[in-house]
Coordinates of C-alpha atoms in Angstrom, one line a residue:
M199 CA -127.3 131.5 47.8
R200 CA -127.2 135.0 46.4
S201 CA -127.8 133.7 42.9
S202 CA -130.8 131.6 44.1
N203 CA -132.3 134.7 45.8
K204 CA -131.9 136.7 42.7
S205 CA -133.6 134.0 40.6
N206 CA -136.5 133.9 43.1
R207 CA -137.0 137.7 42.8
I208 CA -137.0 137.6 39.0
S209 CA -139.5 134.7 39.1
R210 CA -141.8 136.7 41.4
H211 CA -141.6 139.7 39.1
L212 CA -142.4 137.6 36.0
L213 CA -145.3 135.9 37.9
F214 CA -146.6 139.4 38.8
I215 CA -146.5 140.5 35.2
F216 CA -148.3 137.3 34.1
L217 CA -151.1 137.8 36.6
L218 CA -151.6 141.4 35.5
L219 CA -151.9 140.3 31.9
V220 CA -154.3 137.5 32.7
G221 CA -156.3 139.9 34.9
F222 CA -156.5 142.5 32.1
K223 CA -157.6 139.8 29.7
G224 CA -160.3 138.6 32.1
F225 CA -161.4 142.2 32.7
S226 CA -161.9 142.8 29.0
Q227 CA -164.1 139.7 28.8
Q228 CA -166.4 140.7 31.7
E229 CA -170.0 141.9 31.2
K230 CA -170.5 144.8 28.8
D231 CA -171.5 147.2 31.5
T232 CA -167.9 147.3 32.9
T233 CA -166.8 149.1 29.7
K234 CA -169.0 152.0 30.8
L235 CA -166.4 152.7 33.5
M236 CA -163.1 151.9 31.8
N237 CA -161.4 151.5 28.4
V238 CA -158.8 148.8 27.9
R239 CA -156.5 148.9 24.9
Y240 CA -153.0 148.4 23.7
G241 CA -151.3 151.7 22.8
S242 CA -147.9 153.2 22.2
K243 CA -146.9 152.6 25.8
G244 CA -148.2 149.1 26.2
I245 CA -151.4 147.9 27.8
E246 CA -153.5 150.9 28.9
L247 CA -156.5 151.2 31.3
E248 CA -158.3 154.5 31.3
T249 CA -161.4 155.6 33.0
R250 CA -164.1 157.1 30.8
D251 CA -163.7 160.5 32.5
K252 CA -160.0 160.5 31.5
K253 CA -158.9 161.3 35.0
F254 CA -157.1 158.0 35.6
L255 CA -154.7 156.2 33.2
F256 CA -152.6 153.1 33.9
Q257 CA -150.0 152.0 31.4
L258 CA -148.0 148.8 31.6
A259 CA -145.1 147.9 29.2
S260 CA -142.0 145.7 29.1
R261 CA -138.8 145.8 27.1
L262 CA -136.3 143.1 26.3
Q263 CA -132.8 143.6 24.8
F264 CA -130.9 140.6 23.4
R265 CA -127.2 141.1 22.5
F266 CA -124.4 139.2 20.9
S267 CA -120.8 140.6 21.1
T268 CA -117.3 139.6 20.2
P269 CA -114.5 139.6 21.3
N270 CA -115.8 141.5 24.4
D271 CA -119.0 143.5 25.2
T272 CA -117.8 146.4 27.4
D273 CA -115.7 149.4 26.3
P274 CA -112.0 149.0 27.2
L275 CA -111.2 151.3 30.1
T276 CA -107.5 150.6 30.7
Y277 CA -104.4 149.6 28.7
D278 CA -104.6 146.0 30.0
D279 CA -108.2 145.7 28.7
Y280 CA -106.8 145.4 25.2
S281 CA -104.9 142.3 26.0
Q282 CA -107.6 140.5 27.9
D283 CA -108.9 137.1 26.8
A284 CA -111.7 137.2 24.2
K285 CA -115.1 136.6 25.7
T286 CA -117.7 136.2 23.0
T287 CA -121.0 136.7 24.7
F288 CA -124.8 136.3 24.1
K289 CA -126.9 137.8 26.9
I290 CA -130.1 139.5 27.9
N291 CA -128.7 143.0 28.3
R292 CA -131.9 144.6 29.6
A293 CA -135.3 143.4 30.8
R294 CA -137.4 146.3 31.9
L295 CA -140.9 146.7 33.4
K296 CA -142.4 150.2 32.9
I297 CA -145.5 151.6 34.6
G298 CA -146.9 155.1 34.0
G299 CA -149.9 157.2 33.5
H300 CA -151.8 159.9 35.4
A301 CA -154.1 160.1 38.4
F302 CA -157.0 162.4 39.5
E303 CA -156.1 164.9 36.7
P304 CA -154.4 164.4 33.3
W305 CA -151.6 166.7 34.3
L306 CA -150.7 164.8 37.5
K307 CA -148.5 162.1 36.1
Y308 CA -146.4 159.2 37.5
Y309 CA -143.8 156.8 36.2
W310 CA -141.6 154.1 37.5
E311 CA -139.2 151.6 35.8
Y312 CA -137.7 148.4 37.1
E313 CA -134.8 146.4 35.8
L314 CA -135.8 142.8 36.2
S315 CA -132.4 141.2 35.4
Q316 CA -130.6 143.1 38.2
S317 CA -133.5 143.8 40.6
N318 CA -133.0 147.5 40.4
L319 CA -135.6 150.2 40.8
L320 CA -134.4 152.7 38.2
D321 CA -137.0 155.4 38.0
F322 CA -139.8 156.6 40.3
R323 CA -141.2 160.0 39.8
L324 CA -144.3 162.2 40.1
M325 CA -144.8 165.1 37.6
I326 CA -147.1 168.1 37.6
E327 CA -147.4 169.1 34.0
K328 CA -150.4 171.4 33.9
W329 CA -148.6 174.2 32.0
D330 CA -146.1 173.8 29.2
F331 CA -144.0 176.8 30.5
L332 CA -143.8 175.5 34.1
S333 CA -143.7 171.9 35.3
F334 CA -142.5 170.2 38.4
K335 CA -141.0 166.8 39.1
V336 CA -139.9 164.9 42.3
G337 CA -138.4 161.5 42.7
Q338 CA -135.6 159.6 41.0
W339 CA -134.7 159.9 37.3
K340 CA -131.9 160.3 34.8
T341 CA -130.9 163.9 34.8
E342 CA -131.1 165.8 31.5
F343 CA -127.4 166.7 31.6
T344 CA -126.5 164.8 28.4
R345 CA -128.6 164.0 25.4
E346 CA -126.8 160.7 24.9
R347 CA -127.5 159.4 28.4
F348 CA -131.0 160.8 28.7
I349 CA -132.2 159.1 25.5
S350 CA -133.7 155.7 26.5
S351 CA -131.5 152.7 25.7
G352 CA -134.4 151.5 23.6
E353 CA -134.4 154.6 21.4
Q354 CA -130.7 154.9 20.7
Q355 CA -129.1 155.0 17.3
M356 CA -126.3 152.6 18.3
V357 CA -126.1 149.4 20.3
D358 CA -125.0 151.4 23.3
R359 CA -123.7 154.8 24.3
S360 CA -120.2 156.1 23.5
L361 CA -117.0 155.6 25.6
I362 CA -117.4 159.1 27.1
N363 CA -120.7 158.2 28.8
R364 CA -119.0 156.5 31.7
P365 CA -116.8 159.4 32.8
F366 CA -119.2 162.2 32.1
T367 CA -122.8 161.0 32.9
V368 CA -124.5 162.3 36.0
D369 CA -127.0 159.4 35.6
R370 CA -129.9 158.9 37.9
Q371 CA -130.3 161.1 41.0
L372 CA -133.0 161.8 43.6
G373 CA -134.4 165.3 44.0
A374 CA -136.8 167.9 42.7
E375 CA -136.8 169.7 39.4
V376 CA -138.6 172.6 37.7
Y377 CA -138.7 172.6 33.9
G378 CA -140.7 173.9 30.9
H379 CA -141.0 175.0 27.3
L380 CA -141.0 178.7 26.6
K381 CA -142.7 179.0 23.2
G382 CA -141.7 182.4 22.0
A383 CA -142.1 183.5 18.4
G384 CA -139.4 182.5 15.9
I385 CA -136.0 182.3 17.6
A386 CA -137.4 183.0 21.1
D387 CA -138.2 179.3 21.7
F388 CA -136.4 177.6 24.7
N389 CA -136.6 174.6 27.0
Y390 CA -135.2 174.7 30.4
W391 CA -134.5 172.4 33.4
F392 CA -133.2 173.3 36.9
A393 CA -132.9 170.7 39.7
A394 CA -131.6 170.3 43.3
L395 CA -130.6 166.7 43.9
T396 CA -129.1 164.7 46.7
G397 CA -126.1 164.0 44.5
T398 CA -125.2 160.5 45.8
G399 CA -126.6 158.4 42.9
R400 CA -129.4 155.9 42.2
G401 CA -130.8 154.1 45.1
S402 CA -129.3 156.3 47.8
T403 CA -131.4 156.9 50.9
S404 CA -129.2 159.6 52.4
N405 CA -126.6 162.3 51.7
D406 CA -123.0 162.1 52.8
D407 CA -122.9 165.7 54.0
N408 CA -125.0 168.9 53.7
H409 CA -124.0 169.6 50.1
L410 CA -126.5 169.1 47.3
M411 CA -126.0 168.6 43.6
Y412 CA -127.3 171.5 41.4
F413 CA -128.1 171.0 37.8
G414 CA -129.2 173.3 35.0
R415 CA -129.9 173.0 31.3
A416 CA -131.0 175.6 28.7
Q417 CA -132.0 174.5 25.2
W418 CA -132.4 176.9 22.3
N419 CA -134.8 175.8 19.6
F420 CA -133.6 178.6 17.3
L421 CA -136.0 177.7 14.4
G422 CA -139.0 177.5 16.7
R423 CA -139.2 173.7 16.7
S424 CA -138.1 171.5 19.6
L425 CA -136.5 168.0 19.4
E426 CA -137.5 165.1 21.6
F427 CA -134.8 163.0 23.3
E428 CA -134.5 160.1 20.8
G429 CA -132.1 158.9 18.2
C430 CA -132.9 158.6 14.4
D431 CA -135.3 160.7 12.4
L432 CA -138.0 158.2 12.3
E433 CA -140.6 161.0 12.2
F434 CA -139.0 162.2 8.9
H435 CA -139.1 165.9 9.9
E436 CA -140.3 167.9 6.9
K437 CA -138.8 171.1 8.3
P438 CA -135.2 171.5 9.5
T439 CA -135.2 171.1 13.3
P440 CA -132.0 172.0 15.1
I441 CA -131.3 172.7 18.8
I442 CA -128.3 173.9 20.8
A443 CA -128.1 173.2 24.5
F444 CA -125.8 174.1 27.4
S445 CA -125.8 172.1 30.7
A446 CA -123.9 172.5 33.9
V447 CA -123.8 170.6 37.2
T448 CA -121.9 170.9 40.4
N449 CA -121.7 168.5 43.3
R450 CA -119.6 167.5 46.4
S451 CA -119.6 163.9 47.4
P452 CA -117.3 160.8 47.8
Y453 CA -117.8 160.0 44.1
T454 CA -116.1 160.9 40.9
R455 CA -118.6 159.1 38.6
F456 CA -122.2 157.8 38.5
S457 CA -123.9 154.9 36.8
Q458 CA -127.0 152.8 37.0
A459 CA -125.3 151.1 40.0
G460 CA -125.1 154.4 41.8
G461 CA -121.9 156.4 42.9
G462 CA -118.4 155.1 42.1
S463 CA -114.8 156.0 41.3
L464 CA -113.1 156.7 38.0
D465 CA -109.8 155.1 37.3
G466 CA -107.0 156.9 39.0
F467 CA -109.1 158.1 41.9
E468 CA -109.3 156.4 45.3
D469 CA -112.7 155.7 47.0
G470 CA -113.7 159.0 48.5
L471 CA -114.6 160.1 52.0
P472 CA -117.8 162.2 52.7
G473 CA -117.5 165.5 50.7
Q474 CA -114.0 164.7 49.4
Y475 CA -114.5 165.5 45.7
R476 CA -115.9 168.7 44.3
V477 CA -117.0 167.9 40.7
N478 CA -117.9 170.7 38.2
Q479 CA -119.1 169.8 34.7
W480 CA -120.2 171.5 31.5
N481 CA -121.6 170.2 28.3
L482 CA -122.3 172.0 25.0
E483 CA -124.7 170.0 22.9
S484 CA -126.2 170.2 19.4
A485 CA -128.8 168.1 17.6
F486 CA -130.5 168.3 14.2
M487 CA -133.1 166.3 12.2
Y488 CA -134.4 166.8 8.7
R489 CA -136.0 164.4 6.2
G490 CA -134.4 161.2 7.5
F491 CA -131.1 162.8 8.5
S492 CA -130.1 163.0 12.2
W493 CA -127.1 164.6 13.9
Q494 CA -126.1 165.0 17.6
S495 CA -122.9 166.0 19.4
E496 CA -121.6 166.8 22.9
W497 CA -118.5 168.5 24.1
H498 CA -117.7 167.9 27.8
T499 CA -115.4 169.4 30.4
K500 CA -115.2 168.0 33.9
E501 CA -113.2 169.3 36.9
I502 CA -112.5 167.0 39.9
I503 CA -111.1 168.8 42.9
D504 CA -109.8 166.7 45.8
K505 CA -110.8 168.8 48.9
Y506 CA -108.8 166.5 51.2
N507 CA -105.5 166.7 49.3
N508 CA -104.6 170.4 48.8
N509 CA -107.4 171.0 46.3
D510 CA -105.6 169.0 43.7
M511 CA -107.6 169.4 40.4
T512 CA -107.9 167.1 37.4
V513 CA -109.5 168.4 34.2
M514 CA -111.1 165.9 31.9
K515 CA -112.3 166.5 28.3
G516 CA -114.4 164.5 26.0
Y517 CA -116.6 164.7 22.9
Y518 CA -118.6 162.7 20.4
V519 CA -120.2 163.4 17.0
Q520 CA -122.9 161.2 15.6
A521 CA -125.0 161.1 12.4
G522 CA -127.4 158.8 10.7
Y523 CA -129.4 158.7 7.4
F524 CA -132.1 156.7 5.7
F525 CA -130.6 156.4 2.2
H526 CA -133.8 155.3 0.5
N527 CA -134.3 159.1 0.1
I528 CA -131.5 158.9 -2.5
F529 CA -131.3 155.3 -3.7
H530 CA -134.5 153.6 -4.7
W531 CA -133.0 150.2 -4.1
W532 CA -132.1 151.0 -0.4
P533 CA -134.7 149.4 2.0
K534 CA -137.0 151.9 3.6
Q535 CA -136.5 150.3 7.1
L536 CA -132.7 150.5 7.0
E537 CA -130.7 153.3 8.5
M538 CA -126.9 153.7 8.5
A539 CA -125.2 155.7 11.2
G540 CA -121.7 156.6 12.4
R541 CA -120.1 158.0 15.5
H542 CA -116.7 159.2 16.6
A543 CA -115.7 159.9 20.3
G544 CA -112.6 161.1 22.0
Y545 CA -111.7 161.3 25.7
R546 CA -108.8 162.7 27.7
P547 CA -108.7 161.5 31.3
D548 CA -106.3 164.3 32.2
N549 CA -106.2 167.2 29.9
S550 CA -102.8 168.3 31.1
I551 CA -101.3 165.1 29.5
K552 CA -101.9 165.5 25.8
E553 CA -100.4 162.1 25.0
N554 CA -103.1 160.3 27.0
R555 CA -106.1 159.8 24.8
Q556 CA -108.8 157.2 24.1
E557 CA -110.9 157.2 20.9
E558 CA -113.8 155.2 19.4
S559 CA -115.1 155.1 15.8
T560 CA -118.3 153.1 15.2
L561 CA -120.4 152.2 12.1
A562 CA -123.9 150.9 12.7
F563 CA -127.0 149.7 10.8
N564 CA -130.5 149.8 12.1
W565 CA -133.4 147.7 10.7
F566 CA -136.7 149.0 12.0
F567 CA -139.5 146.4 12.1
K568 CA -141.7 148.7 14.1
G569 CA -139.8 151.8 14.8
H570 CA -137.8 151.8 18.1
K571 CA -140.4 149.3 19.5
N572 CA -138.9 146.4 17.4
K573 CA -135.5 146.9 15.8
L574 CA -132.3 145.1 15.0
T575 CA -129.0 147.0 15.3
S576 CA -125.5 145.8 14.2
E577 CA -122.3 147.7 14.7
V578 CA -118.6 147.5 14.4
T579 CA -116.3 149.6 16.5
Y580 CA -112.6 150.5 16.4
F581 CA -110.9 151.6 19.6
S582 CA -107.5 153.1 20.3
F583 CA -105.7 153.8 23.6
Q584 CA -102.8 156.2 23.8
D585 CA -100.6 156.6 26.9
K586 CA -97.4 158.6 27.0
T587 CA -95.6 155.7 28.8
L588 CA -97.0 152.9 26.7
P589 CA -97.2 151.9 23.0
L590 CA -100.4 152.6 21.1
E591 CA -103.0 149.9 21.5
Q592 CA -105.9 149.2 19.1
G593 CA -108.8 146.9 19.0
W594 CA -112.1 146.0 17.2
R595 CA -115.5 144.9 18.5
F596 CA -118.6 143.6 16.8
R597 CA -122.1 143.6 18.4
I598 CA -125.6 142.9 17.2
Q599 CA -128.7 143.6 19.3
W600 CA -132.4 143.0 19.1
D601 CA -134.6 145.5 21.1
I602 CA -138.3 144.8 21.4
S603 CA -141.0 146.4 23.5
L604 CA -144.1 144.5 24.5

């Protein structure tokens, strides 16, 4: 019955999209005097309807992600995951509907995003962006705590995020944020974000106690040029463009991790009671792009304090480094649309036990038909799992993915 209801919801969503598209087509074929009121076009963010006075803009886009993986698709989380049966899979990994634009004034913006395959409302937010140095946002969105997580799944350099994303991401939260770009001369160029959030994850309608999540990020653009949140140097930056960022977050809730599904528990932690876990996190981040070369890295520390069990504290550490390059800059025979990238990540679930460690090394190739809007990514990944009480386990995975935005 649940599967049938889910299929019905997806069918209704697809019918809604179809009717919108048909309506837009019919609108564009109406009498010429309607064009005096509104422009209809296909732009970088899908179908766009904009009034002639520029005060109202409506954008509609969709994105599909098809993936083949073997012997499994997900990252191994425990020692037993390395001995599980192979499950070669072809699936629709993501099917997104995106709506955005502005209303009344160009600086009063809105955006929402829906996952059709899982019937999840992912993002819904309202932004006031009248000034570069001071903007406001309210709603639900991915916090800017980590570059890897904040970059859209459609603009990543790899098939998916690294193995440290699961334990360290703050993911989507509800709340309010102030942010901006301080464009000083030379090295005095910064971006900042500060937010007060409910701290109970995506889709939550209430808090578990009176504690909020507090988040902050400071980004130093020390050559006076800022980087957007996206993988690969498709823009082919003619000048070196580096950034260094520091992020921090603190929260008290029943949860030790967050994901698209909302709040949850990491391995080794029981399901929490209201306010049971105080979680403090820090992330030092770097990124760089120049003439087809891209680099990004993160270094994470996470403290989990069990307030109901003598303030027992677990400290977790994790990092990744990632780089990519378009080699047609060196070799004339290398296709211009082809990028090669590599990533290495490491994770300690308890930093006091040095013998416990998980690692990932990945090699990927991207073929860009139309930038991130239409690309094919293939990757091979090597995993290792070390536990002081168990022998070393190792494994390989191959994935290929087609990501297309319509």
